[in-house]
mmCIF file of N, CA and C in Angstrom:
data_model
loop_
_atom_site.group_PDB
_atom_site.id
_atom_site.type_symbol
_atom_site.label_atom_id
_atom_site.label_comp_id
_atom_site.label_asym_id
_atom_site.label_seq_id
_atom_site.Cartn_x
_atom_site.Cartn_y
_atom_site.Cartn_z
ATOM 1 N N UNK A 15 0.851 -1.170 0.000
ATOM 2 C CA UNK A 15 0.000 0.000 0.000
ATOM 3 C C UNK A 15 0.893 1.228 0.000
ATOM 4 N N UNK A 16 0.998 2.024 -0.882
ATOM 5 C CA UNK A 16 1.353 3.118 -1.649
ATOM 6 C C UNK A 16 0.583 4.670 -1.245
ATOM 7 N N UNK A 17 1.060 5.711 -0.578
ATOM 8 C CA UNK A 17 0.390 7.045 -0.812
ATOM 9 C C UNK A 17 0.819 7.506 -2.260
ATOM 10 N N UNK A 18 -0.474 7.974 -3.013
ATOM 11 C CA UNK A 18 -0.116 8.328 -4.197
ATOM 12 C C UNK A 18 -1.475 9.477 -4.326
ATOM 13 N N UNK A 19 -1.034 10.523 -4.469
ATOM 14 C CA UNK A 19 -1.169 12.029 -4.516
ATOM 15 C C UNK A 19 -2.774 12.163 -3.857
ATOM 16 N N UNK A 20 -2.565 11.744 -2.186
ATOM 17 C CA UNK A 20 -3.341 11.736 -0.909
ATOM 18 C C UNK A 20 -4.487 10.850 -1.388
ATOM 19 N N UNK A 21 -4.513 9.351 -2.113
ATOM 20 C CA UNK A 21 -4.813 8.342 -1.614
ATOM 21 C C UNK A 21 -4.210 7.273 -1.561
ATOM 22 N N UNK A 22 -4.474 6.298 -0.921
ATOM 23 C CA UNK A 22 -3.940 5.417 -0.567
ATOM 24 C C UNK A 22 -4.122 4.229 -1.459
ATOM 25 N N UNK A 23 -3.075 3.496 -2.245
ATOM 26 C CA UNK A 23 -3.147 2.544 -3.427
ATOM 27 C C UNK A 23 -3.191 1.005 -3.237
ATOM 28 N N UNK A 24 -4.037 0.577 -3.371
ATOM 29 C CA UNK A 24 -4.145 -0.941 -3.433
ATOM 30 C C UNK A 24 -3.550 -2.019 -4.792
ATOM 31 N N UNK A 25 -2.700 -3.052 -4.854
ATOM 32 C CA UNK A 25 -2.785 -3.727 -5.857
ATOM 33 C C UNK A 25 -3.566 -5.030 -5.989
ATOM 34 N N UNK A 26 -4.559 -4.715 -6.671
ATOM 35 C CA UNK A 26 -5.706 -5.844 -7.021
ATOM 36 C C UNK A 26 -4.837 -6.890 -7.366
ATOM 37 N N UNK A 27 -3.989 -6.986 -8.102
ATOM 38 C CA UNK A 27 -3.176 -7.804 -7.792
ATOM 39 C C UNK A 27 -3.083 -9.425 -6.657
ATOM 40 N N UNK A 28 -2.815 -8.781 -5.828
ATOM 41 C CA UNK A 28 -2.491 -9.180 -5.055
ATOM 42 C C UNK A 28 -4.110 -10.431 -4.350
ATOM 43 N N UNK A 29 -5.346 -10.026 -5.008
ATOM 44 C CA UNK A 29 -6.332 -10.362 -4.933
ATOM 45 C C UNK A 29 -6.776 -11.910 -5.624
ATOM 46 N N UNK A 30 -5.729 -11.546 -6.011
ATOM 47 C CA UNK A 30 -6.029 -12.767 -6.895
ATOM 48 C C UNK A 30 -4.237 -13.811 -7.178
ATOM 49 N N UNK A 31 -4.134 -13.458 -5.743
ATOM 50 C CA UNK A 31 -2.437 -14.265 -5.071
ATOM 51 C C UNK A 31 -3.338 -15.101 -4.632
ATOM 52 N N UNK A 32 -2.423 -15.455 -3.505
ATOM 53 C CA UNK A 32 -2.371 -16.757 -2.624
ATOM 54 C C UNK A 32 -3.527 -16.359 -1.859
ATOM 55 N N UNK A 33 -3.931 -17.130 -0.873
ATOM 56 C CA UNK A 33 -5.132 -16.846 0.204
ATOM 57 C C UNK A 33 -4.827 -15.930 1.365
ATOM 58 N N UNK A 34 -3.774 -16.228 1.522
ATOM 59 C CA UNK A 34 -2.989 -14.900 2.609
ATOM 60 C C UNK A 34 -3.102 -13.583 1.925
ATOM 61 N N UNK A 35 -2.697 -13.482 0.364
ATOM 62 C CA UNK A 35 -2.536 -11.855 -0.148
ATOM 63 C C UNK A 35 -3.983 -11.832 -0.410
ATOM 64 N N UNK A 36 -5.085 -12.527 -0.575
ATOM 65 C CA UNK A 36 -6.318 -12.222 -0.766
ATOM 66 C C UNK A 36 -6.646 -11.710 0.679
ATOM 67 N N UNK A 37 -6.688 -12.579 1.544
ATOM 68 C CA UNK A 37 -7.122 -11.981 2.687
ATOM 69 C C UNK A 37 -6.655 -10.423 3.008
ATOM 70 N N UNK A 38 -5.595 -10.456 2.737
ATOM 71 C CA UNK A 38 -5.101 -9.136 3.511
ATOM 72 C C UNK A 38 -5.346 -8.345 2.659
ATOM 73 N N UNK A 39 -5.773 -7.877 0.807
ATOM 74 C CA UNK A 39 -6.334 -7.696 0.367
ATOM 75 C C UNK A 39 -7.305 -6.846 0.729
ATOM 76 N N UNK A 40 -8.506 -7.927 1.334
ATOM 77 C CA UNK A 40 -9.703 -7.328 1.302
ATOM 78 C C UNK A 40 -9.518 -7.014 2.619
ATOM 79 N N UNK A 41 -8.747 -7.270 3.567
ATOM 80 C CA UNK A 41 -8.566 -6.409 4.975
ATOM 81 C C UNK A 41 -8.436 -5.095 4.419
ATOM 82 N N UNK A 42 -7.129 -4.756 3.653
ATOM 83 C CA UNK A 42 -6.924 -3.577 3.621
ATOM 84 C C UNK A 42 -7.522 -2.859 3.282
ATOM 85 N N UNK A 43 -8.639 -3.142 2.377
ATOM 86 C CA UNK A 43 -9.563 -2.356 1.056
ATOM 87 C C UNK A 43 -10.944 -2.382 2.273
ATOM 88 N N UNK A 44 -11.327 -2.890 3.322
ATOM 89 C CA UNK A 44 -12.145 -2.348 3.997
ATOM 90 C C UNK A 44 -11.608 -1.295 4.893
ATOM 91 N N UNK A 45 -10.909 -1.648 5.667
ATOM 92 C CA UNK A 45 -10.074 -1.025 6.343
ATOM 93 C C UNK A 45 -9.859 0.122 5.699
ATOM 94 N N UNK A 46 -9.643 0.884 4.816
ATOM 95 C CA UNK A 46 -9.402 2.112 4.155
ATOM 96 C C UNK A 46 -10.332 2.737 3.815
ATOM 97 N N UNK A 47 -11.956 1.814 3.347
ATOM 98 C CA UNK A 47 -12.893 2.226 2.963
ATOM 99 C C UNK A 47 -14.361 2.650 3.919
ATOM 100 N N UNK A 48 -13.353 2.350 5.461
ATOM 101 C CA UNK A 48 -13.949 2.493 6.280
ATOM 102 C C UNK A 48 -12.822 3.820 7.119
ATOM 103 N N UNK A 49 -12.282 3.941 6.875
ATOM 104 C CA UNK A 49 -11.099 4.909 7.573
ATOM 105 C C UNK A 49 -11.426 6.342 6.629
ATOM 106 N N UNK A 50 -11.060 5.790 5.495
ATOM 107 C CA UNK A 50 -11.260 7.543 4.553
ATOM 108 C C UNK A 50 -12.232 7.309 3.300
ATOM 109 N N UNK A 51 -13.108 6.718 2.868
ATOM 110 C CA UNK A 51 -14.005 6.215 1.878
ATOM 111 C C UNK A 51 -13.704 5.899 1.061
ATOM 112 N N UNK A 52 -12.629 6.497 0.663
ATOM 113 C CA UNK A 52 -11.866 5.741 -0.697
ATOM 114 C C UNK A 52 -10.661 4.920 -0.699
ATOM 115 N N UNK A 53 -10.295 4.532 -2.095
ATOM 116 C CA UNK A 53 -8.994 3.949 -2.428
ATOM 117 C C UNK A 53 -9.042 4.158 -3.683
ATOM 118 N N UNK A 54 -7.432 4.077 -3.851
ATOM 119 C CA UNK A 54 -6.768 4.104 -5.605
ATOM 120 C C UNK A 54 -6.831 2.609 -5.629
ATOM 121 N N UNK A 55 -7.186 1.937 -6.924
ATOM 122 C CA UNK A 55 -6.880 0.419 -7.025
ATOM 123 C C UNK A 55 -5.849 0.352 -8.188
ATOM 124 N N UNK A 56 -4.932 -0.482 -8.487
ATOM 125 C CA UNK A 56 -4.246 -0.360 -9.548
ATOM 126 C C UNK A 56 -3.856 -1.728 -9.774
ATOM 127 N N UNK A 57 -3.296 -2.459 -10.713
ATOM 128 C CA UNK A 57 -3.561 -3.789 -11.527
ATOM 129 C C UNK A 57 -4.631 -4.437 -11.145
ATOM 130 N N UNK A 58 -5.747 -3.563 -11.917
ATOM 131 C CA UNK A 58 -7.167 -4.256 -11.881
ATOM 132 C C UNK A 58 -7.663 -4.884 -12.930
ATOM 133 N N UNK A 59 -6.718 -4.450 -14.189
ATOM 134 C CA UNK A 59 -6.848 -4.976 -15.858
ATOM 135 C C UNK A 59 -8.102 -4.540 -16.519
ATOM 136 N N UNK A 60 -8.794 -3.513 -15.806
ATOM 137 C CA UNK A 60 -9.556 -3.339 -16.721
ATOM 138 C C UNK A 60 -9.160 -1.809 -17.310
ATOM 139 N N UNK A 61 -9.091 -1.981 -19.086
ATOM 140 C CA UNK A 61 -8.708 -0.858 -19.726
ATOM 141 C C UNK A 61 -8.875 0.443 -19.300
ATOM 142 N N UNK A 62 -8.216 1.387 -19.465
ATOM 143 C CA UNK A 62 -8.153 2.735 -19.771
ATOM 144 C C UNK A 62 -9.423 3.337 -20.311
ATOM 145 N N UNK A 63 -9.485 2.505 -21.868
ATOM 146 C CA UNK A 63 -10.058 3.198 -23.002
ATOM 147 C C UNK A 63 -11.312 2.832 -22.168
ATOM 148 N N UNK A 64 -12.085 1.335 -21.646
ATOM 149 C CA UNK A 64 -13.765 1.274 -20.667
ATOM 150 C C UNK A 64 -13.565 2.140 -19.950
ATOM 151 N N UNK A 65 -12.872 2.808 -19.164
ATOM 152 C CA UNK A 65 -13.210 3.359 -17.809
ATOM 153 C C UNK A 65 -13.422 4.666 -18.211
ATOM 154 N N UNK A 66 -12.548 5.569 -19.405
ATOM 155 C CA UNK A 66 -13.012 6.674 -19.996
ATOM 156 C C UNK A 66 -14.205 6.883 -20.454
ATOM 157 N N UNK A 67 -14.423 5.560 -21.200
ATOM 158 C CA UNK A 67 -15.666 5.461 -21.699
ATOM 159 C C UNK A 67 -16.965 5.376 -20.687
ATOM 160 N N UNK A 68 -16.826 4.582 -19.588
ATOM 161 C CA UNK A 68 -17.889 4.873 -18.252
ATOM 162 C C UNK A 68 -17.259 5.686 -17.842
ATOM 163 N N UNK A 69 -16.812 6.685 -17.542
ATOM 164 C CA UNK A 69 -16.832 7.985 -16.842
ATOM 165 C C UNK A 69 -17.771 8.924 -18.091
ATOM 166 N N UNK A 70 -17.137 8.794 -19.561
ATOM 167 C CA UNK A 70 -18.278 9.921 -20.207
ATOM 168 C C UNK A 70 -19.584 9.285 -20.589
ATOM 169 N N UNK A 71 -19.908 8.168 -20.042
ATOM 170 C CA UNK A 71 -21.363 7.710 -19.920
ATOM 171 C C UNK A 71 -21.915 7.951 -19.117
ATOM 172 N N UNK A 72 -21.189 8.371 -17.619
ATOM 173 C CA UNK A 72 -21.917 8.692 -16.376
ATOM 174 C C UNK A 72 -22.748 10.167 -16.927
ATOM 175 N N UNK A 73 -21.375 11.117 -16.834
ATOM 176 C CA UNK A 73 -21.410 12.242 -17.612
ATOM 177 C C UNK A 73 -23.136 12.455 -17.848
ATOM 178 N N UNK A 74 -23.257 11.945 -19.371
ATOM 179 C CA UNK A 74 -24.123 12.085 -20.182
ATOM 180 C C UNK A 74 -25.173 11.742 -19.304
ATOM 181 N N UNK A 75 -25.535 10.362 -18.529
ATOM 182 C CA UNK A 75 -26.736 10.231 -17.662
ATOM 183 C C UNK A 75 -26.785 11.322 -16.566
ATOM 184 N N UNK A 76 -25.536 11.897 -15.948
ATOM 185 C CA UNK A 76 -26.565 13.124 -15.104
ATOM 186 C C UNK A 76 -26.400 14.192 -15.782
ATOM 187 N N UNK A 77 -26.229 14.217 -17.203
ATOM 188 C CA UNK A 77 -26.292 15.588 -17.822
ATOM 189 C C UNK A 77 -27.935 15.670 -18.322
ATOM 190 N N UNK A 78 -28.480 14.399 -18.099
ATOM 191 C CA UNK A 78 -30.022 14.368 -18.722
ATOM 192 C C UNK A 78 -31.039 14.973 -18.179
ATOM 193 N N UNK A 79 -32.376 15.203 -18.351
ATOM 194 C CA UNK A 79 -33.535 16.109 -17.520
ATOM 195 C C UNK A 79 -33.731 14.955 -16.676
ATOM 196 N N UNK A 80 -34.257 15.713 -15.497
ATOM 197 C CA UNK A 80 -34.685 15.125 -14.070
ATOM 198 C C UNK A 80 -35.335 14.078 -14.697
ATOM 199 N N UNK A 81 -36.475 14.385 -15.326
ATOM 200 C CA UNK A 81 -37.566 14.060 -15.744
ATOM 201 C C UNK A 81 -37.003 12.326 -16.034
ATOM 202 N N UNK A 82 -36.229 12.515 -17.452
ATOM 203 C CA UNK A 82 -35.474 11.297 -17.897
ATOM 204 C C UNK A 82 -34.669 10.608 -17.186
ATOM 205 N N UNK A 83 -34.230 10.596 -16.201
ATOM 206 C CA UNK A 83 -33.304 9.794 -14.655
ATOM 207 C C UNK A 83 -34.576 9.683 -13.842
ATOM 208 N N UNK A 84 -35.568 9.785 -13.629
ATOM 209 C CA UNK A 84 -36.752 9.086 -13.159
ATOM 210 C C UNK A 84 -37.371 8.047 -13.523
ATOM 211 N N UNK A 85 -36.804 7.772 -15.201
ATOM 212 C CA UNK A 85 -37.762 6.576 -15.665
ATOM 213 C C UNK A 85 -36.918 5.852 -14.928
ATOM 214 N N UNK A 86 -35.721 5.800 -14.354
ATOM 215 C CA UNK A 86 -35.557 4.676 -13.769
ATOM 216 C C UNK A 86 -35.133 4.907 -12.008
ATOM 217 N N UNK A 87 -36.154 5.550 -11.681
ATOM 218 C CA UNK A 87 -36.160 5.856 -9.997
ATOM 219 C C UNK A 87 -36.146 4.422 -9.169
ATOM 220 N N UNK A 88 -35.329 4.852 -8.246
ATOM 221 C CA UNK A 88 -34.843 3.825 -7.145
ATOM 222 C C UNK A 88 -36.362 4.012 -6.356
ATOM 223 N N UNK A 89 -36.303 2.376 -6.214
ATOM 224 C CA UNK A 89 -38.070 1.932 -5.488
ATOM 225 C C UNK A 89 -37.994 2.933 -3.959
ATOM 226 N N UNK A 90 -38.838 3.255 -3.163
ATOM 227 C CA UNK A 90 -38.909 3.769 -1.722
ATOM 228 C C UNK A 90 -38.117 3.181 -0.952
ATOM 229 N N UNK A 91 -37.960 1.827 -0.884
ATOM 230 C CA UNK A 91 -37.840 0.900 0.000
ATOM 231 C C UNK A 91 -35.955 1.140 -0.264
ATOM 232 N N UNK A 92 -35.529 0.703 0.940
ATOM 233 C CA UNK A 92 -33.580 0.353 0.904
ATOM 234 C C UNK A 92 -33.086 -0.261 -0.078
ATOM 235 N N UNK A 93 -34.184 -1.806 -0.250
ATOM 236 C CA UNK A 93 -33.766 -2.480 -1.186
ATOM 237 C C UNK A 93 -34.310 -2.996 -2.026
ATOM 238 N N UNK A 94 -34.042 -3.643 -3.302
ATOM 239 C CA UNK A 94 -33.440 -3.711 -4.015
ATOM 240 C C UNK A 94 -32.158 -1.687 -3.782
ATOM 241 N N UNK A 95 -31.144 -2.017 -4.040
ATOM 242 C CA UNK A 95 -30.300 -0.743 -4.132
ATOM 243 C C UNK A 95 -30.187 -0.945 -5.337
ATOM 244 N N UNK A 96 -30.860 -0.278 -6.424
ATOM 245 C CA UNK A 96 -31.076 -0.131 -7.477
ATOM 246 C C UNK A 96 -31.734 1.123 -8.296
ATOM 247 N N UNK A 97 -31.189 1.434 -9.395
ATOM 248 C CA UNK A 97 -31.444 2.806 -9.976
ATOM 249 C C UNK A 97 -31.409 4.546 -9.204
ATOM 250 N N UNK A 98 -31.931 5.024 -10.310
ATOM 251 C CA UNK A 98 -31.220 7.005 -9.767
ATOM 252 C C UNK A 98 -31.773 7.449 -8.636
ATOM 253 N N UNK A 99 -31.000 7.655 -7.614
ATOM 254 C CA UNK A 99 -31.993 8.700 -6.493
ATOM 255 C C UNK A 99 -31.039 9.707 -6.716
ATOM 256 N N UNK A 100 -32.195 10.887 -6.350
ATOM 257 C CA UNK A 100 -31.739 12.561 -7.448
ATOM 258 C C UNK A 100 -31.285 13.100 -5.373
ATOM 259 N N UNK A 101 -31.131 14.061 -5.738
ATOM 260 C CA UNK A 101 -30.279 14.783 -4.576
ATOM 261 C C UNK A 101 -31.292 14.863 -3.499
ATOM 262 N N UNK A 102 -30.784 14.498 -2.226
ATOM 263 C CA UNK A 102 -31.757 14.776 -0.813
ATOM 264 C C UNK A 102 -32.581 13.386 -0.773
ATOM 265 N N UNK A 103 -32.723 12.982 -1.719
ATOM 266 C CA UNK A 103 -33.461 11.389 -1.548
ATOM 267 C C UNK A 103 -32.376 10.409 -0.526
ATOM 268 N N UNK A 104 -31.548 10.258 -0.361
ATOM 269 C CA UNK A 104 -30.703 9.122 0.357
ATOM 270 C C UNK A 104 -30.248 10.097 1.847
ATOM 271 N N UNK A 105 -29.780 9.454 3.052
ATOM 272 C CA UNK A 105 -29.314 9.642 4.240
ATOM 273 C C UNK A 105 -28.285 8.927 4.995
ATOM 274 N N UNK A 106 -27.455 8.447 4.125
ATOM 275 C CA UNK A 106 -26.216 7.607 4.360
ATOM 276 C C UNK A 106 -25.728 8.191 5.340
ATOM 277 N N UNK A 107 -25.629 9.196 5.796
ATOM 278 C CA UNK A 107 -24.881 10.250 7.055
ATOM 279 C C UNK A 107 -24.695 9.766 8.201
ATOM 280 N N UNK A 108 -26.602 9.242 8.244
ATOM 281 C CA UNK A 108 -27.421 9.181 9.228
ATOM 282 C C UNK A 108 -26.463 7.421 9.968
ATOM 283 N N UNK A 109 -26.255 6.498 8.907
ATOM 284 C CA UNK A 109 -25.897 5.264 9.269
ATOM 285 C C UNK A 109 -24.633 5.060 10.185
ATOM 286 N N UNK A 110 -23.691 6.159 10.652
ATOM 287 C CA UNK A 110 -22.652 5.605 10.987
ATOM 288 C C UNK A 110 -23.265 6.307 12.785
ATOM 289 N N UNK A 111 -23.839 7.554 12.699
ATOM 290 C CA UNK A 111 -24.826 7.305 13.996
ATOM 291 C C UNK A 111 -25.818 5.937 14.201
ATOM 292 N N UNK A 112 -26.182 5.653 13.241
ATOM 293 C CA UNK A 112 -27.254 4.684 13.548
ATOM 294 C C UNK A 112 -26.810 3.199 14.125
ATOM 295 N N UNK A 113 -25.498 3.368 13.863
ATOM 296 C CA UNK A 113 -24.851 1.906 14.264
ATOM 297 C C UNK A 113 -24.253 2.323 15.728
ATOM 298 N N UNK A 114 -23.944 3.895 16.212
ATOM 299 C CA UNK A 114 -23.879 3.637 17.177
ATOM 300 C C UNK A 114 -25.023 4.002 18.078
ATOM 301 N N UNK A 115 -26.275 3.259 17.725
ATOM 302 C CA UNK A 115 -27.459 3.641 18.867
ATOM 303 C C UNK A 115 -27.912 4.786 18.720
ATOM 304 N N UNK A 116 -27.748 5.719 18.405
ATOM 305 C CA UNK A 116 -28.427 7.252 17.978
ATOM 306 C C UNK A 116 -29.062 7.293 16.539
ATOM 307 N N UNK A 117 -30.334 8.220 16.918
ATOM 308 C CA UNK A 117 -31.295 8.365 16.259
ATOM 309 C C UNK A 117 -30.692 8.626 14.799
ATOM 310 N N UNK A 118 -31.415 8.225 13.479
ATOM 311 C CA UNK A 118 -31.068 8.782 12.172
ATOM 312 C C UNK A 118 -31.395 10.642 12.416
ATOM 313 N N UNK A 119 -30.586 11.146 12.339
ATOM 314 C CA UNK A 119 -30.525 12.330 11.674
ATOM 315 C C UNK A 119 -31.284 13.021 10.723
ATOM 316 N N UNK A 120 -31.842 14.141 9.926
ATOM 317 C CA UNK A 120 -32.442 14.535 9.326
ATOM 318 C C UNK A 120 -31.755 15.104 8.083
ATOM 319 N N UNK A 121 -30.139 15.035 8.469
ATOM 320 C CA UNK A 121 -29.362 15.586 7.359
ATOM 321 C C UNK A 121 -29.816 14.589 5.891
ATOM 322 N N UNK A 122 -29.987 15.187 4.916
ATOM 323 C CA UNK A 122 -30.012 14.439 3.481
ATOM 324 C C UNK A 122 -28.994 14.616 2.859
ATOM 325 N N UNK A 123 -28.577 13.986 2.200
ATOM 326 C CA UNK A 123 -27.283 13.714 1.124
ATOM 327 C C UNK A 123 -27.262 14.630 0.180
ATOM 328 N N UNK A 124 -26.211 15.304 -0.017
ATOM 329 C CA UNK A 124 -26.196 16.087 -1.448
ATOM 330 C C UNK A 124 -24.985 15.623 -2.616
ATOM 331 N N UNK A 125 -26.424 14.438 -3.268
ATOM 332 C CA UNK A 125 -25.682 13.982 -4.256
ATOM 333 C C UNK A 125 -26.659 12.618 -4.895
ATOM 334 N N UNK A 126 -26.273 13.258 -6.537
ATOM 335 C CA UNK A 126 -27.365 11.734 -7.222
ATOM 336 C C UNK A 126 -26.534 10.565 -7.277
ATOM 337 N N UNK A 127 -27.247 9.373 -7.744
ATOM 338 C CA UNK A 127 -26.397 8.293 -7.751
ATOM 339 C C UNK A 127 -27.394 7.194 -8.509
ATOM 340 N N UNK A 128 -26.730 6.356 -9.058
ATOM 341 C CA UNK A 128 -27.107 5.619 -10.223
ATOM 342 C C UNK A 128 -26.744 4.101 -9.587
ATOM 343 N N UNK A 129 -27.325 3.395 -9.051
ATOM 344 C CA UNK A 129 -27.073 2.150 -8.822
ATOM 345 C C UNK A 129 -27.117 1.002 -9.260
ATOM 346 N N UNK A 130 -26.491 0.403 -10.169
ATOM 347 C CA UNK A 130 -26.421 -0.378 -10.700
ATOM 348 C C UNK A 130 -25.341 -2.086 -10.507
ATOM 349 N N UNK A 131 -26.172 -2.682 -10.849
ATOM 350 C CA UNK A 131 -25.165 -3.777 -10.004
ATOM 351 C C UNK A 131 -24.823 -4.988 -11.341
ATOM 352 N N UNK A 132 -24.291 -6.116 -10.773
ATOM 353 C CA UNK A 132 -23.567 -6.867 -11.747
ATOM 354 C C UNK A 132 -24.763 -7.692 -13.190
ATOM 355 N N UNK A 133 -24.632 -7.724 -13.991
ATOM 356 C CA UNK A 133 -25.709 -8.092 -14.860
ATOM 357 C C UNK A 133 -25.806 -9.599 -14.829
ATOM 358 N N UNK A 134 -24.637 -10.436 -13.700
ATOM 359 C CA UNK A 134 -24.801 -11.973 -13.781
ATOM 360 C C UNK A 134 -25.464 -11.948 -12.446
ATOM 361 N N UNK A 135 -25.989 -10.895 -11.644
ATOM 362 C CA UNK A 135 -26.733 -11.111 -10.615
ATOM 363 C C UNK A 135 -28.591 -11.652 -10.791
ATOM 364 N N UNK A 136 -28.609 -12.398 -10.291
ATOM 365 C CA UNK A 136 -30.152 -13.710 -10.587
ATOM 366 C C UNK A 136 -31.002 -13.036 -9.717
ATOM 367 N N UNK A 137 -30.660 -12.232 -8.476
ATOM 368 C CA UNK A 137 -31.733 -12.147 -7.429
ATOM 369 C C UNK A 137 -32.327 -10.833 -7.492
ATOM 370 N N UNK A 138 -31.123 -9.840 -8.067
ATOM 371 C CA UNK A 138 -32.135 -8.472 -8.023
ATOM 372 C C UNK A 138 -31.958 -7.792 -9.219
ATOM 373 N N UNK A 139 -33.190 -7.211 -10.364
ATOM 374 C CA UNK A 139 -32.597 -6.940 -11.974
ATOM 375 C C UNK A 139 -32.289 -5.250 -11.668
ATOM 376 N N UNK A 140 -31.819 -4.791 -12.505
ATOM 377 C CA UNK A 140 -31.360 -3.957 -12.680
ATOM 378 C C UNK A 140 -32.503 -2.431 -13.063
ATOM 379 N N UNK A 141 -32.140 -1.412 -12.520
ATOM 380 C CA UNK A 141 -33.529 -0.713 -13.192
ATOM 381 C C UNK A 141 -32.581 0.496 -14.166
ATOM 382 N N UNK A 142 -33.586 0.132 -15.046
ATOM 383 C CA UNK A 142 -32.657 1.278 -16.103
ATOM 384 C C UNK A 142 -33.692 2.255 -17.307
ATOM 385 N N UNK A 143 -32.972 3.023 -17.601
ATOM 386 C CA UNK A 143 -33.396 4.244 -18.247
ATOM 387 C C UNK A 143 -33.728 3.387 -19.803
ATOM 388 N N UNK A 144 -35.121 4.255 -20.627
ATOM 389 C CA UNK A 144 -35.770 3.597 -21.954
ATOM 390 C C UNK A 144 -34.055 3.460 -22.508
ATOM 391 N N UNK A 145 -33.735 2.753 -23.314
ATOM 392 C CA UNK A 145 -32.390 2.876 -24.677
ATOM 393 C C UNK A 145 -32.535 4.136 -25.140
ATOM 394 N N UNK A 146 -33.704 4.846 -25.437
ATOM 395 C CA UNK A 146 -33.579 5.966 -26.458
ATOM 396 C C UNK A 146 -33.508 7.299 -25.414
ATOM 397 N N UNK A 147 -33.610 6.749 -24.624
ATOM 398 C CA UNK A 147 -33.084 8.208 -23.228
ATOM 399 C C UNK A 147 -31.092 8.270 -23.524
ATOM 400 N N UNK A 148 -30.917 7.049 -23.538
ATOM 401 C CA UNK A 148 -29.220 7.666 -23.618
ATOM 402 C C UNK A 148 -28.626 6.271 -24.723
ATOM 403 N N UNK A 149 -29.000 6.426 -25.613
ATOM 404 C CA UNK A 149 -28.099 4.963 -26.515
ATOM 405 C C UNK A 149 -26.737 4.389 -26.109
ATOM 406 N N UNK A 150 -26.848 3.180 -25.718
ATOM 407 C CA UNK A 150 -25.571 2.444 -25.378
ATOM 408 C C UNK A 150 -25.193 2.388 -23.668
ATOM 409 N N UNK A 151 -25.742 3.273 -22.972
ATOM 410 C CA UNK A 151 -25.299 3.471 -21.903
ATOM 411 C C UNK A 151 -25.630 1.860 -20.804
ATOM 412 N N UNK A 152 -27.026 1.229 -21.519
ATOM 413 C CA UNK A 152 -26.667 -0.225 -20.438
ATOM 414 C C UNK A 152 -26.089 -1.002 -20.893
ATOM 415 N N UNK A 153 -25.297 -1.108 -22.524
ATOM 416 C CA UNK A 153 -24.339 -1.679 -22.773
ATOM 417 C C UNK A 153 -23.025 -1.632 -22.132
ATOM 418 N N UNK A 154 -22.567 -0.121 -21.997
ATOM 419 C CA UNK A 154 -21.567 0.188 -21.530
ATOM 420 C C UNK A 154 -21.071 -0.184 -19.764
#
């Protein structure tokens, strides 16, 4: 684990070693993601050219009208964690009081988010925007 320009770098790598570098692995990658929220990951093998390409696909989905990131609104309920909740809809804040015994909070989140999960997942489908709202984007 590497400081590299104030985060802290993981090699995925190492994830796919022995059972010892896996373990410690995913120690470290909670452990960090519970300490400062993020991490850098690096030999993860997945291209350059996809990840540019999902970053200017994100782009384009919150560059769209409210209106159009609603066709695929996240249900009321926690779960399924699936599709757009637009700003002030979520209270994640509230959870790290809530685990220690104190009431959820009233603070709301400022920030949308697009939830989407693995497409070989069987138990919960995916909710997504018509094709002709953003072409290619549930390909991508």
């Amino acid at each position: 684990m590497a400081a590299t320009t104030g985060f802290d770098t993981l090699d995925m790598s190492l994830y796919f070693g022995t059972p010892d570098q896996k373990q410690d692995f995913c120690k470290s990658l909670l452990g960090l993601l519970k300490a400062r929220g993020c991490v850098k990951i690096q030999n993860h093998g997945i291209p350059n050219e996809k990840i540019h390409q999902l970053f200017d696909m994100t782009r384009k989905f919150f560059n769209l009208p409210f209106e159009e990131k609603m066709k695929a609104k996240h249900p009321p309920q926690a779960n399924p964690n699936r599709g757009y909740s637009y700003v002030g809809q979520e209270n994640v804040a509230s959870i790290s009081g809530y685990e220690k015994g104190r009431n959820p909070g009233t603070t709301r989140d400022i920030k949308e988010t697009i939830d989407i999960g693995s497409k070989n997942d069987d138990l919960v489908d995916n909710i997504w925007i018509p094709e002709e709202s953003l072409p290619g984007f549930r390909a991508s």
